[in-house]
Tab-separated table of C-alpha atoms in Angstrom:
chain	number	residue	atom	x	y	z
A	226	MET	CA	66.241	-35.579	102.774
A	227	SER	CA	67.627	-33.371	100.013
A	228	ASP	CA	70.829	-32.452	101.893
A	229	ILE	CA	72.115	-36.020	102.068
A	230	ASN	CA	71.783	-39.199	100.017
A	231	ILE	CA	71.898	-42.431	102.033
A	232	ARG	CA	71.612	-45.787	100.284
A	233	LYS	CA	73.151	-49.214	99.858
A	234	THR	CA	75.066	-49.887	96.660
A	235	GLY	CA	76.362	-53.417	96.337
A	236	ARG	CA	78.431	-54.182	99.436
A	237	ALA	CA	78.790	-50.526	100.439
A	238	GLY	CA	76.682	-48.357	102.648
A	239	ARG	CA	76.849	-44.992	100.884
A	240	ILE	CA	76.514	-41.572	102.529
A	241	THR	CA	76.807	-38.606	100.165
A	242	LEU	CA	76.453	-35.001	101.292
A	243	THR	CA	74.362	-33.190	98.671
A	244	ARG	CA	74.326	-29.477	99.469
A	245	PRO	CA	77.347	-28.275	97.475
A	246	LYS	CA	76.086	-24.692	97.240
A	247	ALA	CA	76.399	-24.534	101.046
A	248	LEU	CA	79.813	-26.267	100.858
A	249	ASN	CA	78.043	-29.315	102.282
A	250	ALA	CA	77.797	-27.696	105.718
A	251	LEU	CA	76.586	-30.205	108.281
A	252	SER	CA	73.153	-29.554	109.773
A	253	TYR	CA	71.637	-31.186	112.845
A	254	ASP	CA	69.276	-33.252	110.676
A	255	MET	CA	72.208	-34.505	108.597
A	256	CYS	CA	74.018	-35.654	111.752
A	257	ILE	CA	70.972	-37.581	112.920
A	258	ALA	CA	70.518	-39.166	109.472
A	259	ILE	CA	74.152	-40.321	109.343
A	260	GLU	CA	73.916	-41.806	112.821
A	261	LYS	CA	70.755	-43.736	111.967
A	262	ALA	CA	72.373	-45.117	108.817
A	263	ILE	CA	75.504	-46.409	110.519
A	264	ASP	CA	73.391	-47.861	113.344
A	265	ASP	CA	71.284	-49.725	110.764
A	266	TRP	CA	74.363	-50.993	108.932
A	267	ARG	CA	76.346	-52.083	111.974
A	268	ASP	CA	74.898	-55.609	111.938
A	269	ASP	CA	73.708	-55.671	108.318
A	270	PRO	CA	75.510	-58.562	106.557
A	271	GLU	CA	74.984	-56.905	103.182
A	272	VAL	CA	77.130	-53.908	104.185
A	273	ALA	CA	80.873	-54.618	104.272
A	274	VAL	CA	82.109	-51.014	104.155
A	275	VAL	CA	80.728	-47.508	104.705
A	276	VAL	CA	81.700	-44.860	102.146
A	277	LEU	CA	81.392	-41.139	102.906
A	278	ASP	CA	81.698	-38.622	100.078
A	279	ALA	CA	80.135	-35.374	98.891
A	280	GLU	CA	78.884	-33.627	95.781
A	281	GLY	CA	80.675	-30.648	94.278
A	282	GLU	CA	84.291	-29.736	93.763
A	283	LYS	CA	84.700	-27.087	96.466
A	284	ALA	CA	84.133	-29.010	99.676
A	285	PHE	CA	83.606	-32.368	101.317
A	286	CYS	CA	82.127	-30.522	104.303
A	287	ALA	CA	83.178	-27.006	105.264
A	288	GLY	CA	81.910	-27.315	108.835
A	289	GLY	CA	78.830	-27.314	110.988
A	290	ASP	CA	75.907	-25.046	110.217
A	291	VAL	CA	76.465	-22.461	112.977
A	292	ALA	CA	73.741	-19.958	112.018
A	293	GLN	CA	71.039	-21.765	113.996
A	294	LEU	CA	73.373	-22.175	116.978
A	295	TYR	CA	74.009	-18.436	116.897
A	296	GLN	CA	70.343	-17.519	116.594
A	297	THR	CA	69.127	-19.770	119.396
A	298	GLY	CA	71.995	-18.699	121.651
A	299	LYS	CA	71.331	-15.041	120.917
A	300	GLU	CA	67.736	-15.593	122.059
A	301	GLY	CA	68.961	-17.124	125.317
A	302	ASP	CA	68.190	-20.718	124.331
A	303	TYR	CA	71.351	-22.603	125.259
A	304	ASP	CA	69.743	-26.042	125.306
A	305	PHE	CA	69.534	-26.352	121.506
A	306	GLY	CA	73.281	-25.918	121.159
A	307	ARG	CA	74.002	-28.353	123.969
A	308	GLN	CA	71.732	-30.954	122.364
A	309	PHE	CA	73.285	-30.367	118.944
A	310	TRP	CA	76.821	-30.829	120.219
A	311	ALA	CA	75.942	-33.833	122.373
A	312	ASP	CA	74.331	-35.629	119.430
A	313	GLU	CA	77.104	-34.642	117.019
A	314	TYR	CA	79.798	-35.886	119.388
A	315	ARG	CA	77.941	-39.175	119.829
A	316	LEU	CA	78.107	-39.606	116.037
A	317	ASN	CA	81.827	-38.748	116.012
A	318	ASN	CA	82.439	-41.397	118.658
A	319	LYS	CA	80.469	-44.015	116.736
A	320	LEU	CA	82.429	-43.356	113.544
A	321	HIS	CA	85.710	-43.585	115.461
A	322	GLY	CA	84.878	-46.977	116.970
A	323	TYR	CA	82.843	-48.437	114.109
A	324	PRO	CA	83.352	-52.189	113.653
A	325	LYS	CA	83.389	-51.995	109.842
A	326	PRO	CA	85.720	-50.001	107.570
A	327	VAL	CA	84.613	-46.369	107.238
A	328	ILE	CA	86.122	-44.768	104.128
A	329	SER	CA	85.955	-41.030	103.506
A	330	PHE	CA	86.825	-39.154	100.317
A	331	MET	CA	87.554	-35.532	101.240
A	332	GLN	CA	87.934	-33.102	98.358
A	333	GLY	CA	88.217	-29.337	98.777
A	334	PHE	CA	87.410	-27.878	102.180
A	335	THR	CA	86.992	-30.161	105.183
A	336	MET	CA	86.686	-28.076	108.331
A	337	GLY	CA	85.172	-28.310	111.795
A	338	GLY	CA	82.180	-30.634	111.662
A	339	GLY	CA	83.512	-32.047	108.393
A	340	VAL	CA	86.595	-33.257	110.256
A	341	GLY	CA	84.257	-34.930	112.726
A	342	ILE	CA	82.647	-37.127	110.080
A	343	GLY	CA	85.580	-37.434	107.670
A	344	CYS	CA	88.702	-37.854	109.785
A	345	HIS	CA	87.743	-40.492	112.374
A	346	GLY	CA	87.130	-43.430	110.065
A	347	SER	CA	89.513	-46.261	109.315
A	348	HIS	CA	90.459	-45.177	105.764
A	349	ARG	CA	90.732	-41.443	105.064
A	350	VAL	CA	91.422	-40.344	101.487
A	351	VAL	CA	92.523	-36.913	100.268
A	352	GLY	CA	93.297	-35.587	96.796
A	353	GLU	CA	94.982	-32.649	95.135
A	354	THR	CA	92.302	-30.094	96.115
A	355	SER	CA	91.982	-31.151	99.764
A	356	LYS	CA	92.227	-28.413	102.405
A	357	ILE	CA	91.606	-29.471	105.993
A	358	ALA	CA	91.449	-27.136	108.985
A	359	MET	CA	90.150	-26.652	112.521
A	360	PRO	CA	89.424	-22.874	112.585
A	361	GLU	CA	87.183	-22.771	115.678
A	362	CYS	CA	89.324	-20.384	117.758
A	363	GLY	CA	88.490	-17.708	115.185
A	364	ILE	CA	84.791	-17.836	116.144
A	365	GLY	CA	85.182	-18.262	119.878
A	366	LEU	CA	84.982	-22.047	120.041
A	367	VAL	CA	87.693	-24.679	120.483
A	368	PRO	CA	88.605	-27.455	118.057
A	369	ASP	CA	85.928	-30.048	118.733
A	370	VAL	CA	84.170	-33.057	117.106
A	371	GLY	CA	87.108	-35.116	118.374
A	372	GLY	CA	89.542	-32.746	116.698
A	373	THR	CA	91.483	-32.234	119.913
A	374	LEU	CA	92.436	-35.916	119.869
A	375	LEU	CA	93.750	-35.628	116.304
A	376	LEU	CA	95.647	-32.466	117.237
A	377	ALA	CA	97.116	-34.033	120.367
A	378	GLN	CA	98.347	-36.972	118.287
A	379	ALA	CA	99.962	-34.782	115.591
A	380	PRO	CA	103.777	-34.729	115.572
A	381	GLY	CA	105.534	-32.485	118.071
A	382	ARG	CA	103.625	-29.257	118.692
A	383	MET	CA	101.933	-29.245	115.302
A	384	GLY	CA	98.593	-29.762	117.042
A	385	GLU	CA	99.014	-26.508	118.954
A	386	TYR	CA	99.886	-24.664	115.756
A	387	LEU	CA	96.945	-26.056	113.782
A	388	GLY	CA	94.488	-25.665	116.654
A	389	LEU	CA	95.403	-22.082	117.508
A	390	THR	CA	95.833	-20.732	113.971
A	391	GLY	CA	93.206	-22.766	112.111
A	392	ALA	CA	95.780	-23.125	109.321
A	393	ARG	CA	94.563	-24.897	106.194
A	394	MET	CA	96.486	-28.066	105.437
A	395	GLY	CA	97.115	-29.183	101.879
A	396	PRO	CA	97.143	-32.916	101.083
A	397	GLY	CA	100.801	-33.400	102.013
A	398	ASP	CA	100.264	-31.539	105.281
A	399	VAL	CA	97.189	-33.618	106.091
A	400	LEU	CA	99.149	-36.843	105.902
A	401	HIS	CA	102.047	-35.323	107.859
A	402	ALA	CA	99.691	-34.246	110.657
A	403	GLY	CA	97.847	-37.581	110.735
A	404	PHE	CA	94.407	-36.375	109.616
A	405	ALA	CA	94.318	-38.750	106.619
A	406	ASP	CA	95.881	-41.987	105.398
A	407	TYR	CA	95.943	-41.955	101.591
A	408	PHE	CA	96.623	-39.543	98.765
A	409	VAL	CA	94.789	-40.602	95.599
A	410	PRO	CA	94.263	-38.372	92.537
A	411	GLU	CA	90.633	-37.309	92.517
A	412	THR	CA	89.976	-38.507	88.976
A	413	GLU	CA	90.362	-42.056	90.327
A	414	TRP	CA	87.821	-41.703	93.117
A	415	PRO	CA	84.653	-42.695	91.194
A	416	ASP	CA	86.251	-45.931	90.035
A	417	LEU	CA	87.522	-46.710	93.540
A	418	ILE	CA	84.084	-46.147	95.032
A	419	ALA	CA	82.562	-48.404	92.376
A	420	GLN	CA	85.089	-51.121	93.247
A	421	LEU	CA	84.367	-50.743	96.956
A	422	ALA	CA	80.673	-51.230	96.243
A	423	GLU	CA	81.450	-54.300	94.149
A	424	ASN	CA	83.826	-56.141	96.452
A	425	GLY	CA	83.749	-54.380	99.838
A	426	ASP	CA	87.537	-54.568	100.016
A	427	PRO	CA	89.244	-51.431	101.400
A	428	PHE	CA	92.690	-52.809	100.569
A	429	ILE	CA	92.249	-51.493	97.048
A	430	LEU	CA	93.153	-48.114	98.565
A	431	ASP	CA	96.634	-49.370	99.384
A	432	ARG	CA	97.181	-50.141	95.712
A	433	ALA	CA	95.669	-46.852	94.524
A	434	ALA	CA	97.557	-44.539	96.884
A	435	THR	CA	100.424	-42.466	95.491
A	436	THR	CA	103.001	-40.088	96.956
A	437	PRO	CA	101.369	-36.832	98.126
A	438	PRO	CA	102.725	-33.377	97.298
A	439	PRO	CA	105.462	-32.162	99.679
A	440	SER	CA	104.259	-30.953	103.079
A	441	LYS	CA	105.020	-27.309	103.834
A	442	LEU	CA	104.247	-27.976	107.477
A	443	ALA	CA	106.876	-30.714	107.638
A	444	GLU	CA	109.436	-28.118	106.588
A	445	VAL	CA	108.633	-25.926	109.600
A	446	GLN	CA	108.060	-28.739	112.115
A	447	GLU	CA	111.215	-27.936	114.089
A	448	GLU	CA	110.321	-24.251	114.332
A	449	VAL	CA	106.738	-25.081	115.334
A	450	ASP	CA	108.019	-27.364	118.090
A	451	HIS	CA	110.080	-24.477	119.502
A	452	LEU	CA	107.580	-21.652	119.111
A	453	LEU	CA	104.565	-23.567	120.434
A	454	ALA	CA	106.374	-25.362	123.266
A	455	PRO	CA	105.136	-23.052	126.094
A	456	GLU	CA	102.123	-24.292	128.028
A	457	THR	CA	100.289	-20.976	128.435
A	458	LEU	CA	99.020	-18.527	125.853
A	459	GLU	CA	100.910	-15.617	127.361
A	460	GLU	CA	104.186	-17.553	127.135
A	461	VAL	CA	103.435	-18.478	123.524
A	462	GLU	CA	103.022	-14.783	122.703
A	463	VAL	CA	106.404	-13.983	124.294
A	464	THR	CA	108.145	-16.753	122.367
A	465	LEU	CA	106.590	-15.703	119.065
A	466	SER	CA	107.361	-12.018	119.707
A	467	MET	CA	111.019	-12.743	120.475
A	468	SER	CA	111.568	-14.680	117.254
A	469	ASP	CA	112.797	-12.772	114.211
A	470	SER	CA	111.490	-15.354	111.710
A	471	GLU	CA	108.844	-14.541	109.127
A	472	PHE	CA	106.941	-17.688	110.119
A	473	ALA	CA	106.710	-16.526	113.743
A	474	ALA	CA	105.529	-13.067	112.675
A	475	ASP	CA	102.856	-14.561	110.420
A	476	THR	CA	101.716	-16.917	113.179
A	477	LEU	CA	101.485	-14.082	115.697
A	478	LYS	CA	99.413	-12.015	113.272
A	479	ILE	CA	96.911	-14.850	112.859
A	480	LEU	CA	96.639	-15.536	116.580
A	481	ARG	CA	95.940	-11.910	117.408
A	482	ARG	CA	92.654	-12.178	115.502
A	483	ASN	CA	91.384	-15.137	117.526
A	484	SER	CA	89.619	-15.502	120.859
A	485	PRO	CA	92.203	-15.484	123.684
A	486	LEU	CA	89.891	-17.581	125.886
A	487	SER	CA	89.435	-20.189	123.151
A	488	MET	CA	93.161	-20.371	122.465
A	489	ALA	CA	94.076	-20.659	126.139
A	490	CYS	CA	91.536	-23.455	126.593
A	491	THR	CA	92.792	-25.222	123.459
A	492	LEU	CA	96.346	-25.277	124.822
A	493	GLU	CA	95.132	-26.710	128.111
A	494	MET	CA	92.967	-29.324	126.400
A	495	LEU	CA	95.819	-30.590	124.235
A	496	ARG	CA	98.136	-30.738	127.234
A	497	ARG	CA	95.635	-32.894	129.122
A	498	LEU	CA	95.131	-35.233	126.153
A	499	ARG	CA	98.795	-36.182	125.948
A	500	GLY	CA	98.562	-38.417	129.002
A	501	PRO	CA	98.792	-42.212	128.721
A	502	GLY	CA	95.756	-44.123	127.514
A	503	ILE	CA	93.794	-41.080	126.406
A	504	GLY	CA	91.234	-41.787	123.707
A	505	MET	CA	88.245	-40.427	121.875
A	506	ILE	CA	85.737	-40.369	124.724
A	507	PRO	CA	87.873	-38.256	127.097
A	508	ALA	CA	88.571	-35.865	124.210
A	509	LEU	CA	84.884	-35.448	123.373
A	510	GLU	CA	83.888	-35.123	127.031
A	511	GLN	CA	86.408	-32.335	127.495
A	512	GLU	CA	85.304	-30.579	124.308
A	513	TYR	CA	81.683	-30.746	125.446
A	514	ARG	CA	82.505	-29.072	128.749
A	515	PHE	CA	83.632	-26.054	126.733
A	516	THR	CA	80.980	-26.038	124.023
A	517	ALA	CA	78.137	-26.572	126.511
A	518	ARG	CA	79.213	-23.302	128.159
A	519	SER	CA	80.263	-21.475	124.999
A	520	LEU	CA	76.952	-19.793	124.181
A	521	GLU	CA	76.411	-18.455	127.679
A	522	LYS	CA	79.930	-17.862	128.944
A	523	GLY	CA	82.333	-18.070	126.001
A	524	ASP	CA	83.082	-15.907	122.966
A	525	PHE	CA	81.073	-17.965	120.468
A	526	ILE	CA	78.122	-15.629	119.880
A	527	GLU	CA	80.419	-12.640	119.411
A	528	GLY	CA	82.770	-14.635	117.187
A	529	VAL	CA	79.982	-15.787	114.875
A	530	ARG	CA	78.533	-12.273	114.785
A	531	ALA	CA	81.824	-10.780	113.648
A	532	ALA	CA	82.725	-13.498	111.159
A	533	ILE	CA	79.410	-14.631	109.689
A	534	ILE	CA	76.472	-12.405	110.666
A	535	ASP	CA	77.771	-8.804	110.463
A	536	LYS	CA	81.046	-9.815	108.775
A	537	ASP	CA	82.869	-6.821	110.250
A	538	ARG	CA	85.812	-9.025	111.295
A	539	SER	CA	86.109	-6.986	114.500
A	540	PRO	CA	85.117	-9.254	117.363
A	541	ARG	CA	85.103	-7.837	120.890
A	542	TRP	CA	86.541	-10.731	122.842
A	543	GLN	CA	86.094	-11.037	126.609
A	544	HIS	CA	89.845	-10.811	127.139
A	545	ALA	CA	91.527	-7.792	125.575
A	546	ASP	CA	94.952	-9.424	125.618
A	547	TRP	CA	96.472	-12.878	125.935
A	548	ASP	CA	96.762	-12.828	129.711
A	549	VAL	CA	93.851	-15.198	130.275
A	550	PRO	CA	93.571	-16.114	133.971
A	551	GLN	CA	93.974	-19.826	134.592
A	552	ALA	CA	90.787	-19.657	136.641
A	553	ASP	CA	88.851	-18.678	133.502
A	554	VAL	CA	90.288	-21.661	131.624
A	555	ALA	CA	89.492	-23.997	134.517
A	556	ALA	CA	85.922	-22.686	134.669
A	557	MET	CA	85.278	-23.436	130.975
A	558	LEU	CA	86.700	-26.963	131.292
A	559	ALA	CA	85.302	-27.924	134.696
A	560	PRO	CA	83.130	-31.058	134.960
A	561	LEU	CA	79.428	-30.514	134.256
A	562	GLY	CA	78.107	-32.805	136.990
A	563	ASP	CA	74.804	-34.378	135.975
A	564	ASN	CA	75.084	-32.665	132.581
A	565	GLU	CA	78.334	-34.355	131.550
A	566	LEU	CA	78.432	-35.835	128.061
A	567	LYS	CA	77.597	-39.534	128.344
A	568	LEU	CA	79.194	-41.766	125.724
A	569	GLU	CA	79.743	-45.501	125.518
A	570	GLU	CA	82.766	-47.311	124.142
A	571	ASN	CA	82.279	-48.172	120.458
A	572	SER	CA	78.754	-46.757	120.480
């Protein structure tokens, strides 16, 4: 298919996203194609490593292609979205538990669905243009594609800050937050990929990695840990409002644009994921409980309308303020019974 180039080159299974004009946005067909490729390569002795990259300078993958989700949901078809998310999350889980090295090279924007394919592998590379974010609360979703696990594992309360604000992380921030492993100047990437294809040895990344630019997020880690410590959205608003810092004021301004229901659910999801022994499957199952309901009962359709369809930037969220009843959060995250997401370990 023209949106993705899948092939074997030497000892590498190569997956290249090839729709740079669309910032390599991830479509349903692209998800299915990636899954088939990694399934085929799992037991293929010729493939030692899997390499994920993308054409263009602006983006590795700027997110999932939400236009079709919006259109089908607007027409009352909620099953397409549920199938899309279920299949996408199955791919995310397979990448996370893949038995061979999965190496991603993430230039420019990597957001939403791009995080799902780029940030769960074993070797995650960023460069000087990399900007990674989970901006879902701005369109009435929650951080998904396994993003809640990454956020829950970030230092201190950085996961709450990144999940609620959708802040874009530069390369130093990405390594600080744990979304990537290596900083390598982007001019070196073609040669590294050629070497990976030749010898199938991911340890060349250890030799190529250099010191990333300073992390601005690391500088505010202590303040983030204080401001985002409360467990409910309403308490977060009080803490931010009481602070006289410029950072708190900027954070509050960003949060007031986003869906209160999505933010309240995000806080609850991260809190639940900090228990012992929590892994990828519980994170994805919890995310699916929200997304499976998001078209019918969440703010997603209105969020996409305001941000992408009409572009008026004036969403009418279900909750006018941040006092989101706990019952509403519990309803969005309640088990789905027979419709629960069904994933297998390392599958």
